[in-house]
PDB file of N, CA and C in Angstrom:
ATOM      1  N   MET A 515     105.986 100.805  76.166  1.00 49.00           N
ATOM      2  CA  MET A 515     105.396  99.505  75.962  1.00 49.00           C
ATOM      3  C   MET A 515     106.488  98.448  75.807  1.00 49.00           C
ATOM      4  N   HIS A 516     107.626  98.835  75.287  1.00 50.00           N
ATOM      5  CA  HIS A 516     108.736  97.898  75.118  1.00 50.00           C
ATOM      6  C   HIS A 516     109.140  97.282  76.459  1.00 50.00           C
ATOM      7  N   GLU A 517     109.113  98.078  77.536  1.00 58.00           N
ATOM      8  CA  GLU A 517     109.481  97.584  78.858  1.00 58.00           C
ATOM      9  C   GLU A 517     108.511  96.506  79.315  1.00 58.00           C
ATOM     10  N   LEU A 518     107.225  96.663  79.014  1.00 53.00           N
ATOM     11  CA  LEU A 518     106.238  95.672  79.408  1.00 53.00           C
ATOM     12  C   LEU A 518     106.458  94.363  78.658  1.00 53.00           C
ATOM     13  N   LEU A 519     106.770  94.436  77.377  1.00 50.00           N
ATOM     14  CA  LEU A 519     107.057  93.222  76.607  1.00 50.00           C
ATOM     15  C   LEU A 519     108.279  92.515  77.161  1.00 50.00           C
ATOM     16  N   THR A 520     109.310  93.280  77.517  1.00 55.00           N
ATOM     17  CA  THR A 520     110.513  92.694  78.098  1.00 55.00           C
ATOM     18  C   THR A 520     110.183  92.010  79.418  1.00 55.00           C
ATOM     19  N   CYS A 521     109.345  92.652  80.221  1.00 53.00           N
ATOM     20  CA  CYS A 521     108.933  92.091  81.506  1.00 53.00           C
ATOM     21  C   CYS A 521     108.176  90.781  81.292  1.00 53.00           C
ATOM     22  N   CYS A 522     107.241  90.758  80.339  1.00 50.00           N
ATOM     23  CA  CYS A 522     106.478  89.539  80.044  1.00 50.00           C
ATOM     24  C   CYS A 522     107.407  88.430  79.581  1.00 50.00           C
ATOM     25  N   THR A 523     108.365  88.754  78.742  1.00 48.00           N
ATOM     26  CA  THR A 523     109.305  87.763  78.226  1.00 48.00           C
ATOM     27  C   THR A 523     110.147  87.192  79.356  1.00 48.00           C
ATOM     28  N   LYS A 524     110.609  88.033  80.269  1.00 50.00           N
ATOM     29  CA  LYS A 524     111.395  87.556  81.407  1.00 50.00           C
ATOM     30  C   LYS A 524     110.554  86.666  82.306  1.00 50.00           C
ATOM     31  N   ALA A 525     109.304  87.036  82.550  1.00 49.00           N
ATOM     32  CA  ALA A 525     108.423  86.238  83.400  1.00 49.00           C
ATOM     33  C   ALA A 525     108.149  84.881  82.777  1.00 49.00           C
ATOM     34  N   ILE A 526     108.036  84.834  81.454  1.00 47.00           N
ATOM     35  CA  ILE A 526     107.775  83.572  80.765  1.00 47.00           C
ATOM     36  C   ILE A 526     108.949  82.624  80.939  1.00 47.00           C
ATOM     37  N   SER A 527     110.149  83.154  80.957  1.00 50.00           N
ATOM     38  CA  SER A 527     111.333  82.301  81.032  1.00 50.00           C
ATOM     39  C   SER A 527     111.734  81.958  82.456  1.00 50.00           C
ATOM     40  N   CYS A 528     110.956  82.339  83.452  1.00 52.00           N
ATOM     41  CA  CYS A 528     111.276  82.047  84.849  1.00 52.00           C
ATOM     42  C   CYS A 528     110.583  80.763  85.281  1.00 52.00           C
ATOM     43  N   PRO A 529     111.271  79.617  85.280  1.00 54.00           N
ATOM     44  CA  PRO A 529     110.640  78.382  85.726  1.00 54.00           C
ATOM     45  C   PRO A 529     110.367  78.429  87.222  1.00 54.00           C
ATOM     46  N   GLY A 530     109.304  77.785  87.635  1.00 53.00           N
ATOM     47  CA  GLY A 530     108.981  77.721  89.053  1.00 53.00           C
ATOM     48  C   GLY A 530     108.271  78.938  89.590  1.00 53.00           C
ATOM     49  N   LEU A 531     107.838  79.845  88.740  1.00 50.00           N
ATOM     50  CA  LEU A 531     107.088  81.013  89.189  1.00 50.00           C
ATOM     51  C   LEU A 531     105.745  80.516  89.694  1.00 50.00           C
ATOM     52  N   GLN A 532     105.486  80.643  90.980  1.00 55.00           N
ATOM     53  CA  GLN A 532     104.276  80.084  91.568  1.00 55.00           C
ATOM     54  C   GLN A 532     103.330  81.182  92.010  1.00 55.00           C
ATOM     55  N   VAL A 533     102.150  81.190  91.432  1.00 63.00           N
ATOM     56  CA  VAL A 533     101.131  82.173  91.810  1.00 63.00           C
ATOM     57  C   VAL A 533      99.766  81.510  91.894  1.00 63.00           C
ATOM     58  N   GLY A 534      99.717  80.242  92.263  1.00 70.00           N
ATOM     59  CA  GLY A 534      98.459  79.548  92.355  1.00 70.00           C
ATOM     60  C   GLY A 534      97.934  79.054  91.023  1.00 70.00           C
ATOM     61  N   ILE A 535      98.739  79.150  89.990  1.00 74.00           N
ATOM     62  CA  ILE A 535      98.370  78.723  88.641  1.00 74.00           C
ATOM     63  C   ILE A 535      99.463  77.783  88.155  1.00 74.00           C
ATOM     64  N   LYS A 536      99.077  76.718  87.485  1.00 78.00           N
ATOM     65  CA  LYS A 536     100.079  75.783  86.949  1.00 78.00           C
ATOM     66  C   LYS A 536     100.992  76.512  85.970  1.00 78.00           C
ATOM     67  N   ASP A 537     102.262  76.099  85.950  1.00 81.00           N
ATOM     68  CA  ASP A 537     103.273  76.759  85.124  1.00 81.00           C
ATOM     69  C   ASP A 537     102.871  76.855  83.655  1.00 81.00           C
ATOM     70  N   GLY A 538     102.324  75.781  83.110  1.00 83.00           N
ATOM     71  CA  GLY A 538     101.939  75.776  81.694  1.00 83.00           C
ATOM     72  C   GLY A 538     100.864  76.801  81.378  1.00 83.00           C
ATOM     73  N   ARG A 539      99.866  76.888  82.252  1.00 80.00           N
ATOM     74  CA  ARG A 539      98.786  77.852  82.042  1.00 80.00           C
ATOM     75  C   ARG A 539      99.294  79.284  82.191  1.00 80.00           C
ATOM     76  N   LEU A 540     100.142  79.528  83.196  1.00 81.00           N
ATOM     77  CA  LEU A 540     100.709  80.856  83.387  1.00 81.00           C
ATOM     78  C   LEU A 540     101.528  81.270  82.171  1.00 81.00           C
ATOM     79  N   ARG A 541     102.328  80.339  81.687  1.00 84.00           N
ATOM     80  CA  ARG A 541     103.152  80.613  80.511  1.00 84.00           C
ATOM     81  C   ARG A 541     102.275  80.969  79.306  1.00 84.00           C
ATOM     82  N   LYS A 542     101.195  80.230  79.127  1.00 83.00           N
ATOM     83  CA  LYS A 542     100.275  80.488  78.017  1.00 83.00           C
ATOM     84  C   LYS A 542      99.662  81.882  78.140  1.00 83.00           C
ATOM     85  N   TRP A 543      99.243  82.261  79.347  1.00 81.00           N
ATOM     86  CA  TRP A 543      98.655  83.593  79.557  1.00 81.00           C
ATOM     87  C   TRP A 543      99.665  84.692  79.272  1.00 81.00           C
ATOM     88  N   LEU A 544     100.883  84.528  79.788  1.00 84.00           N
ATOM     89  CA  LEU A 544     101.910  85.550  79.575  1.00 84.00           C
ATOM     90  C   LEU A 544     102.272  85.672  78.097  1.00 84.00           C
ATOM     91  N   LEU A 545     102.359  84.532  77.423  1.00 85.00           N
ATOM     92  CA  LEU A 545     102.635  84.576  75.978  1.00 85.00           C
ATOM     93  C   LEU A 545     101.504  85.271  75.224  1.00 85.00           C
ATOM     94  N   SER A 546     100.267  84.983  75.598  1.00 81.00           N
ATOM     95  CA  SER A 546      99.141  85.610  74.901  1.00 81.00           C
ATOM     96  C   SER A 546      99.134  87.115  75.114  1.00 81.00           C
ATOM     97  N   ILE A 547      99.514  87.564  76.303  1.00 82.00           N
ATOM     98  CA  ILE A 547      99.581  89.007  76.551  1.00 82.00           C
ATOM     99  C   ILE A 547     100.717  89.629  75.747  1.00 82.00           C
ATOM    100  N   ALA A 548     101.869  88.963  75.704  1.00 83.00           N
ATOM    101  CA  ALA A 548     102.994  89.488  74.921  1.00 83.00           C
ATOM    102  C   ALA A 548     102.629  89.590  73.449  1.00 83.00           C
ATOM    103  N   VAL A 549     101.983  88.545  72.910  1.00 81.00           N
ATOM    104  CA  VAL A 549     101.559  88.561  71.510  1.00 81.00           C
ATOM    105  C   VAL A 549     100.499  89.631  71.294  1.00 81.00           C
ATOM    106  N   PHE A 550      99.578  89.736  72.224  1.00 79.00           N
ATOM    107  CA  PHE A 550      98.513  90.733  72.148  1.00 79.00           C
ATOM    108  C   PHE A 550      99.096  92.141  72.062  1.00 79.00           C
ATOM    109  N   LEU A 551     100.068  92.430  72.923  1.00 81.00           N
ATOM    110  CA  LEU A 551     100.670  93.768  72.940  1.00 81.00           C
ATOM    111  C   LEU A 551     101.539  94.019  71.703  1.00 81.00           C
ATOM    112  N   ARG A 552     102.193  92.974  71.234  1.00 81.00           N
ATOM    113  CA  ARG A 552     103.100  93.132  70.102  1.00 81.00           C
ATOM    114  C   ARG A 552     102.348  93.234  68.762  1.00 81.00           C
ATOM    115  N   ASN A 553     101.317  92.408  68.575  1.00 79.00           N
ATOM    116  CA  ASN A 553     100.689  92.284  67.263  1.00 79.00           C
ATOM    117  C   ASN A 553      99.348  92.988  67.107  1.00 79.00           C
ATOM    118  N   GLN A 554      98.679  93.247  68.193  1.00 72.00           N
ATOM    119  CA  GLN A 554      97.372  93.894  68.115  1.00 72.00           C
ATOM    120  C   GLN A 554      97.547  95.402  68.280  1.00 72.00           C
ATOM    121  N   ASN A 555      96.612  96.118  67.797  1.00 69.00           N
ATOM    122  CA  ASN A 555      96.642  97.563  67.964  1.00 69.00           C
ATOM    123  C   ASN A 555      95.842  97.925  69.218  1.00 69.00           C
ATOM    124  N   GLN A 556      96.214  97.314  70.327  1.00 71.00           N
ATOM    125  CA  GLN A 556      95.519  97.506  71.590  1.00 71.00           C
ATOM    126  C   GLN A 556      96.489  98.086  72.611  1.00 71.00           C
ATOM    127  N   GLY A 557      95.945  98.610  73.690  1.00 78.00           N
ATOM    128  CA  GLY A 557      96.769  99.223  74.714  1.00 78.00           C
ATOM    129  C   GLY A 557      97.035  98.294  75.888  1.00 78.00           C
ATOM    130  N   VAL A 558      97.803  98.779  76.817  1.00 83.00           N
ATOM    131  CA  VAL A 558      98.151  98.032  78.019  1.00 83.00           C
ATOM    132  C   VAL A 558      96.904  97.750  78.851  1.00 83.00           C
ATOM    133  N   LEU A 559      95.983  98.698  78.902  1.00 84.00           N
ATOM    134  CA  LEU A 559      94.754  98.505  79.668  1.00 84.00           C
ATOM    135  C   LEU A 559      93.959  97.308  79.141  1.00 84.00           C
ATOM    136  N   ASP A 560      93.913  97.133  77.825  1.00 84.00           N
ATOM    137  CA  ASP A 560      93.224  95.986  77.238  1.00 84.00           C
ATOM    138  C   ASP A 560      93.923  94.676  77.621  1.00 84.00           C
ATOM    139  N   ALA A 561      95.241  94.692  77.647  1.00 82.00           N
ATOM    140  CA  ALA A 561      95.999  93.489  78.042  1.00 82.00           C
ATOM    141  C   ALA A 561      95.738  93.158  79.511  1.00 82.00           C
ATOM    142  N   ILE A 562      95.688  94.175  80.357  1.00 85.00           N
ATOM    143  CA  ILE A 562      95.411  93.958  81.776  1.00 85.00           C
ATOM    144  C   ILE A 562      93.987  93.438  81.958  1.00 85.00           C
ATOM    145  N   SER A 563      93.051  93.932  81.182  1.00 86.00           N
ATOM    146  CA  SER A 563      91.671  93.436  81.243  1.00 86.00           C
ATOM    147  C   SER A 563      91.600  91.967  80.853  1.00 86.00           C
ATOM    148  N   MET A 564      92.376  91.575  79.853  1.00 82.00           N
ATOM    149  CA  MET A 564      92.420  90.178  79.432  1.00 82.00           C
ATOM    150  C   MET A 564      93.002  89.312  80.553  1.00 82.00           C
ATOM    151  N   TRP A 565      94.062  89.785  81.187  1.00 80.00           N
ATOM    152  CA  TRP A 565      94.684  89.066  82.302  1.00 80.00           C
ATOM    153  C   TRP A 565      93.684  88.905  83.449  1.00 80.00           C
ATOM    154  N   LYS A 566      92.966  89.981  83.764  1.00 84.00           N
ATOM    155  CA  LYS A 566      91.975  89.958  84.843  1.00 84.00           C
ATOM    156  C   LYS A 566      90.869  88.949  84.541  1.00 84.00           C
ATOM    157  N   ALA A 567      90.406  88.904  83.307  1.00 84.00           N
ATOM    158  CA  ALA A 567      89.372  87.944  82.915  1.00 84.00           C
ATOM    159  C   ALA A 567      89.872  86.508  83.080  1.00 84.00           C
ATOM    160  N   ASN A 568      91.122  86.252  82.711  1.00 81.00           N
ATOM    161  CA  ASN A 568      91.702  84.920  82.888  1.00 81.00           C
ATOM    162  C   ASN A 568      91.753  84.530  84.364  1.00 81.00           C
ATOM    163  N   LEU A 569      92.178  85.462  85.213  1.00 81.00           N
ATOM    164  CA  LEU A 569      92.261  85.184  86.653  1.00 81.00           C
ATOM    165  C   LEU A 569      90.889  84.933  87.258  1.00 81.00           C
ATOM    166  N   GLU A 570      89.918  85.753  86.884  1.00 83.00           N
ATOM    167  CA  GLU A 570      88.565  85.578  87.429  1.00 83.00           C
ATOM    168  C   GLU A 570      87.990  84.222  87.036  1.00 83.00           C
ATOM    169  N   GLN A 571      88.233  83.800  85.813  1.00 82.00           N
ATOM    170  CA  GLN A 571      87.748  82.502  85.356  1.00 82.00           C
ATOM    171  C   GLN A 571      88.478  81.372  86.084  1.00 82.00           C
ATOM    172  N   GLU A 572      89.788  81.515  86.258  1.00 81.00           N
ATOM    173  CA  GLU A 572      90.590  80.480  86.913  1.00 81.00           C
ATOM    174  C   GLU A 572      90.175  80.269  88.366  1.00 81.00           C
ATOM    175  N   PHE A 573      89.896  81.349  89.076  1.00 82.00           N
ATOM    176  CA  PHE A 573      89.618  81.255  90.505  1.00 82.00           C
ATOM    177  C   PHE A 573      88.149  81.392  90.859  1.00 82.00           C
ATOM    178  N   ALA A 574      87.269  81.242  89.881  1.00 86.00           N
ATOM    179  CA  ALA A 574      85.829  81.302  90.148  1.00 86.00           C
ATOM    180  C   ALA A 574      85.459  80.160  91.093  1.00 86.00           C
ATOM    181  N   GLY A 575      84.798  80.497  92.176  1.00 83.00           N
ATOM    182  CA  GLY A 575      84.359  79.483  93.130  1.00 83.00           C
ATOM    183  C   GLY A 575      85.383  79.116  94.185  1.00 83.00           C
ATOM    184  N   VAL A 576      86.611  79.602  94.082  1.00 85.00           N
ATOM    185  CA  VAL A 576      87.626  79.315  95.102  1.00 85.00           C
ATOM    186  C   VAL A 576      87.416  80.283  96.260  1.00 85.00           C
ATOM    187  N   GLN A 577      87.211  79.723  97.439  1.00 89.00           N
ATOM    188  CA  GLN A 577      86.986  80.549  98.619  1.00 89.00           C
ATOM    189  C   GLN A 577      88.324  81.014  99.198  1.00 89.00           C
ATOM    190  N   PRO A 578      88.398  82.262  99.640  1.00 91.00           N
ATOM    191  CA  PRO A 578      89.646  82.740 100.250  1.00 91.00           C
ATOM    192  C   PRO A 578      89.885  82.095 101.614  1.00 91.00           C
ATOM    193  N   CYS A 579      91.125  82.079 102.010  1.00 94.00           N
ATOM    194  CA  CYS A 579      91.519  81.597 103.333  1.00 94.00           C
ATOM    195  C   CYS A 579      90.909  82.537 104.377  1.00 94.00           C
ATOM    196  N   LEU A 580      90.303  81.982 105.424  1.00 93.00           N
ATOM    197  CA  LEU A 580      89.671  82.820 106.443  1.00 93.00           C
ATOM    198  C   LEU A 580      90.660  83.429 107.427  1.00 93.00           C
ATOM    199  N   ILE A 581      91.921  83.071 107.316  1.00 94.00           N
ATOM    200  CA  ILE A 581      92.928  83.663 108.187  1.00 94.00           C
ATOM    201  C   ILE A 581      93.516  84.918 107.543  1.00 94.00           C
ATOM    202  N   CYS A 582      93.937  84.820 106.288  1.00 93.00           N
ATOM    203  CA  CYS A 582      94.565  85.969 105.619  1.00 93.00           C
ATOM    204  C   CYS A 582      93.619  86.675 104.640  1.00 93.00           C
ATOM    205  N   TYR A 583      92.436  86.122 104.419  1.00 91.00           N
ATOM    206  CA  TYR A 583      91.414  86.686 103.513  1.00 91.00           C
ATOM    207  C   TYR A 583      91.901  86.806 102.073  1.00 91.00           C
ATOM    208  N   SER A 584      92.764  85.902 101.642  1.00 89.00           N
ATOM    209  CA  SER A 584      93.295  85.934 100.292  1.00 89.00           C
ATOM    210  C   SER A 584      93.120  84.565  99.640  1.00 89.00           C
ATOM    211  N   VAL A 585      92.943  84.562  98.320  1.00 88.00           N
ATOM    212  CA  VAL A 585      92.859  83.299  97.596  1.00 88.00           C
ATOM    213  C   VAL A 585      94.257  82.724  97.411  1.00 88.00           C
ATOM    214  N   ILE A 586      95.205  83.567  97.053  1.00 84.00           N
ATOM    215  CA  ILE A 586      96.582  83.128  96.838  1.00 84.00           C
ATOM    216  C   ILE A 586      97.426  83.552  98.030  1.00 84.00           C
ATOM    217  N   SER A 587      98.142  82.601  98.595  1.00 85.00           N
ATOM    218  CA  SER A 587      98.976  82.874  99.760  1.00 85.00           C
ATOM    219  C   SER A 587     100.141  83.789  99.387  1.00 85.00           C
ATOM    220  N   ALA A 588     100.350  84.830 100.178  1.00 80.00           N
ATOM    221  CA  ALA A 588     101.484  85.730  99.950  1.00 80.00           C
ATOM    222  C   ALA A 588     102.798  85.034 100.293  1.00 80.00           C
ATOM    223  N   ALA A 589     102.749  84.048 101.166  1.00 80.00           N
ATOM    224  CA  ALA A 589     103.972  83.363 101.591  1.00 80.00           C
ATOM    225  C   ALA A 589     104.553  82.464 100.500  1.00 80.00           C
ATOM    226  N   ASN A 590     103.683  81.711  99.794  1.00 82.00           N
ATOM    227  CA  ASN A 590     104.221  80.737  98.840  1.00 82.00           C
ATOM    228  C   ASN A 590     103.391  80.592  97.563  1.00 82.00           C
ATOM    229  N   GLY A 591     102.387  81.418  97.366  1.00 80.00           N
ATOM    230  CA  GLY A 591     101.605  81.388  96.132  1.00 80.00           C
ATOM    231  C   GLY A 591     100.631  80.237  96.009  1.00 80.00           C
ATOM    232  N   GLN A 592     100.358  79.532  97.089  1.00 84.00           N
ATOM    233  CA  GLN A 592      99.441  78.394  97.046  1.00 84.00           C
ATOM    234  C   GLN A 592      98.002  78.824  97.257  1.00 84.00           C
ATOM    235  N   LEU A 593      97.097  77.965  96.802  1.00 87.00           N
ATOM    236  CA  LEU A 593      95.677  78.140  97.072  1.00 87.00           C
ATOM    237  C   LEU A 593      95.351  77.494  98.411  1.00 87.00           C
ATOM    238  N   PRO A 594      94.247  77.906  99.070  1.00 92.00           N
ATOM    239  CA  PRO A 594      93.842  77.219 100.301  1.00 92.00           C
ATOM    240  C   PRO A 594      93.553  75.750  99.992  1.00 92.00           C
ATOM    241  N   ARG A 595      94.191  74.821 100.728  1.00 92.00           N
ATOM    242  CA  ARG A 595      93.987  73.411 100.411  1.00 92.00           C
ATOM    243  C   ARG A 595      93.759  72.523 101.624  1.00 92.00           C
ATOM    244  N   LEU A 596      93.956  73.033 102.833  1.00 95.00           N
ATOM    245  CA  LEU A 596      93.687  72.248 104.025  1.00 95.00           C
ATOM    246  C   LEU A 596      92.308  72.616 104.547  1.00 95.00           C
ATOM    247  N   SER A 597      91.432  71.618 104.659  1.00 95.00           N
ATOM    248  CA  SER A 597      90.063  71.930 105.096  1.00 95.00           C
ATOM    249  C   SER A 597      89.735  71.252 106.419  1.00 95.00           C
ATOM    250  N   CYS A 598      88.925  71.926 107.193  1.00 96.00           N
ATOM    251  CA  CYS A 598      88.460  71.413 108.471  1.00 96.00           C
ATOM    252  C   CYS A 598      87.464  70.288 108.204  1.00 96.00           C
ATOM    253  N   LYS A 599      87.579  69.208 108.948  1.00 95.00           N
ATOM    254  CA  LYS A 599      86.666  68.077 108.763  1.00 95.00           C
ATOM    255  C   LYS A 599      85.267  68.395 109.274  1.00 95.00           C
ATOM    256  N   GLN A 600      85.162  69.350 110.178  1.00 96.00           N
ATOM    257  CA  GLN A 600      83.863  69.700 110.757  1.00 96.00           C
ATOM    258  C   GLN A 600      83.094  70.694 109.885  1.00 96.00           C
ATOM    259  N   CYS A 601      83.724  71.821 109.520  1.00 96.00           N
ATOM    260  CA  CYS A 601      83.005  72.888 108.804  1.00 96.00           C
ATOM    261  C   CYS A 601      83.386  72.997 107.323  1.00 96.00           C
ATOM    262  N   SER A 602      84.402  72.267 106.899  1.00 94.00           N
ATOM    263  CA  SER A 602      84.877  72.232 105.500  1.00 94.00           C
ATOM    264  C   SER A 602      85.457  73.544 104.988  1.00 94.00           C
ATOM    265  N   VAL A 603      85.777  74.476 105.861  1.00 95.00           N
ATOM    266  CA  VAL A 603      86.430  75.722 105.459  1.00 95.00           C
ATOM    267  C   VAL A 603      87.888  75.416 105.155  1.00 95.00           C
ATOM    268  N   THR A 604      88.420  76.012 104.077  1.00 95.00           N
ATOM    269  CA  THR A 604      89.799  75.737 103.684  1.00 95.00           C
ATOM    270  C   THR A 604      90.736  76.875 104.070  1.00 95.00           C
ATOM    271  N   PHE A 605      91.980  76.497 104.316  1.00 95.00           N
ATOM    272  CA  PHE A 605      93.009  77.443 104.744  1.00 95.00           C
ATOM    273  C   PHE A 605      94.304  77.155 104.004  1.00 95.00           C
ATOM    274  N   HIS A 606      95.157  78.182 103.894  1.00 94.00           N
ATOM    275  CA  HIS A 606      96.514  77.964 103.384  1.00 94.00           C
ATOM    276  C   HIS A 606      97.299  77.222 104.462  1.00 94.00           C
ATOM    277  N   PRO A 607      98.136  76.275 104.076  1.00 94.00           N
ATOM    278  CA  PRO A 607      98.942  75.565 105.081  1.00 94.00           C
ATOM    279  C   PRO A 607      99.793  76.517 105.938  1.00 94.00           C
ATOM    280  N   ALA A 608     100.426  77.506 105.320  1.00 93.00           N
ATOM    281  CA  ALA A 608     101.283  78.443 106.078  1.00 93.00           C
ATOM    282  C   ALA A 608     100.451  79.263 107.075  1.00 93.00           C
ATOM    283  N   CYS A 609      99.256  79.672 106.669  1.00 94.00           N
ATOM    284  CA  CYS A 609      98.387  80.453 107.566  1.00 94.00           C
ATOM    285  C   CYS A 609      97.935  79.605 108.746  1.00 94.00           C
ATOM    286  N   LEU A 610      97.554  78.364 108.456  1.00 94.00           N
ATOM    287  CA  LEU A 610      97.080  77.471 109.507  1.00 94.00           C
ATOM    288  C   LEU A 610      98.197  77.157 110.500  1.00 94.00           C
ATOM    289  N   TYR A 611      99.396  76.916 109.988  1.00 94.00           N
ATOM    290  CA  TYR A 611     100.538  76.664 110.869  1.00 94.00           C
ATOM    291  C   TYR A 611     100.786  77.869 111.776  1.00 94.00           C
ATOM    292  N   LYS A 612     100.747  79.064 111.212  1.00 94.00           N
ATOM    293  CA  LYS A 612     100.959  80.280 112.001  1.00 94.00           C
ATOM    294  C   LYS A 612      99.847  80.449 113.039  1.00 94.00           C
ATOM    295  N   TRP A 613      98.623  80.120 112.647  1.00 94.00           N
ATOM    296  CA  TRP A 613      97.487  80.212 113.577  1.00 94.00           C
ATOM    297  C   TRP A 613      97.682  79.262 114.757  1.00 94.00           C
ATOM    298  N   PHE A 614      98.037  78.008 114.472  1.00 96.00           N
ATOM    299  CA  PHE A 614      98.258  77.031 115.541  1.00 96.00           C
ATOM    300  C   PHE A 614      99.370  77.492 116.470  1.00 96.00           C
ATOM    301  N   ARG A 615     100.450  78.003 115.893  1.00 95.00           N
ATOM    302  CA  ARG A 615     101.601  78.438 116.685  1.00 95.00           C
ATOM    303  C   ARG A 615     101.262  79.647 117.557  1.00 95.00           C
ATOM    304  N   SER A 616     100.551  80.627 116.989  1.00 95.00           N
ATOM    305  CA  SER A 616     100.272  81.854 117.747  1.00 95.00           C
ATOM    306  C   SER A 616      99.148  81.675 118.762  1.00 95.00           C
ATOM    307  N   SER A 617      98.186  80.809 118.477  1.00 93.00           N
ATOM    308  CA  SER A 617      97.057  80.630 119.399  1.00 93.00           C
ATOM    309  C   SER A 617      97.374  79.630 120.510  1.00 93.00           C
ATOM    310  N   GLY A 618      98.363  78.777 120.279  1.00 94.00           N
ATOM    311  CA  GLY A 618      98.717  77.786 121.286  1.00 94.00           C
ATOM    312  C   GLY A 618      97.759  76.603 121.322  1.00 94.00           C
ATOM    313  N   LYS A 619      96.879  76.502 120.362  1.00 93.00           N
ATOM    314  CA  LYS A 619      95.947  75.373 120.312  1.00 93.00           C
ATOM    315  C   LYS A 619      95.770  74.921 118.863  1.00 93.00           C
ATOM    316  N   SER A 620      95.358  73.697 118.676  1.00 94.00           N
ATOM    317  CA  SER A 620      95.170  73.177 117.326  1.00 94.00           C
ATOM    318  C   SER A 620      93.685  72.949 117.058  1.00 94.00           C
ATOM    319  N   THR A 621      92.964  74.054 116.989  1.00 95.00           N
ATOM    320  CA  THR A 621      91.536  74.005 116.677  1.00 95.00           C
ATOM    321  C   THR A 621      91.286  74.826 115.416  1.00 95.00           C
ATOM    322  N   CYS A 622      90.190  74.535 114.761  1.00 96.00           N
ATOM    323  CA  CYS A 622      89.825  75.262 113.547  1.00 96.00           C
ATOM    324  C   CYS A 622      89.602  76.739 113.884  1.00 96.00           C
ATOM    325  N   PRO A 623      90.200  77.649 113.128  1.00 95.00           N
ATOM    326  CA  PRO A 623      89.993  79.078 113.391  1.00 95.00           C
ATOM    327  C   PRO A 623      88.539  79.519 113.192  1.00 95.00           C
ATOM    328  N   HIS A 624      87.781  78.759 112.412  1.00 95.00           N
ATOM    329  CA  HIS A 624      86.398  79.139 112.116  1.00 95.00           C
ATOM    330  C   HIS A 624      85.399  78.552 113.118  1.00 95.00           C
ATOM    331  N   CYS A 625      85.421  77.218 113.290  1.00 96.00           N
ATOM    332  CA  CYS A 625      84.403  76.581 114.131  1.00 96.00           C
ATOM    333  C   CYS A 625      84.940  76.118 115.478  1.00 96.00           C
ATOM    334  N   GLN A 626      86.226  76.225 115.704  1.00 95.00           N
ATOM    335  CA  GLN A 626      86.904  75.839 116.932  1.00 95.00           C
ATOM    336  C   GLN A 626      86.887  74.330 117.209  1.00 95.00           C
ATOM    337  N   ALA A 627      86.556  73.536 116.185  1.00 96.00           N
ATOM    338  CA  ALA A 627      86.608  72.067 116.341  1.00 96.00           C
ATOM    339  C   ALA A 627      88.063  71.633 116.394  1.00 96.00           C
ATOM    340  N   PRO A 628      88.371  70.586 117.155  1.00 95.00           N
ATOM    341  CA  PRO A 628      89.753  70.078 117.174  1.00 95.00           C
ATOM    342  C   PRO A 628      90.212  69.697 115.783  1.00 95.00           C
ATOM    343  N   TRP A 629      91.433  70.076 115.448  1.00 91.00           N
ATOM    344  CA  TRP A 629      91.968  69.777 114.120  1.00 91.00           C
ATOM    345  C   TRP A 629      92.440  68.358 114.104  1.00 91.00           C
TER     346      TRP A 629
END
């Protein structure tokens, strides 16, 4: 368990850690898990359950990118933020750029409307 506390402490001190969550909120979650593991008589599974509940609440209602099928971009940790004016589906900027480059056209991957 000591290794997990050390890991949480290192993650807290890493500025610019981007995972689709604002730095302040991420720091608060990591601190709460570290305190939870250090001061409560609970196990790692309980801490992971708490983390999962925080993530589910944070991303409730956020639709995944239809290109990579993920809420958080693996490339840069961003949420889908570019939306098609026709169908309103949102995409990660990196995914959309890759789609335009590989398809050779600049149309929406979902409805095929001109971007």
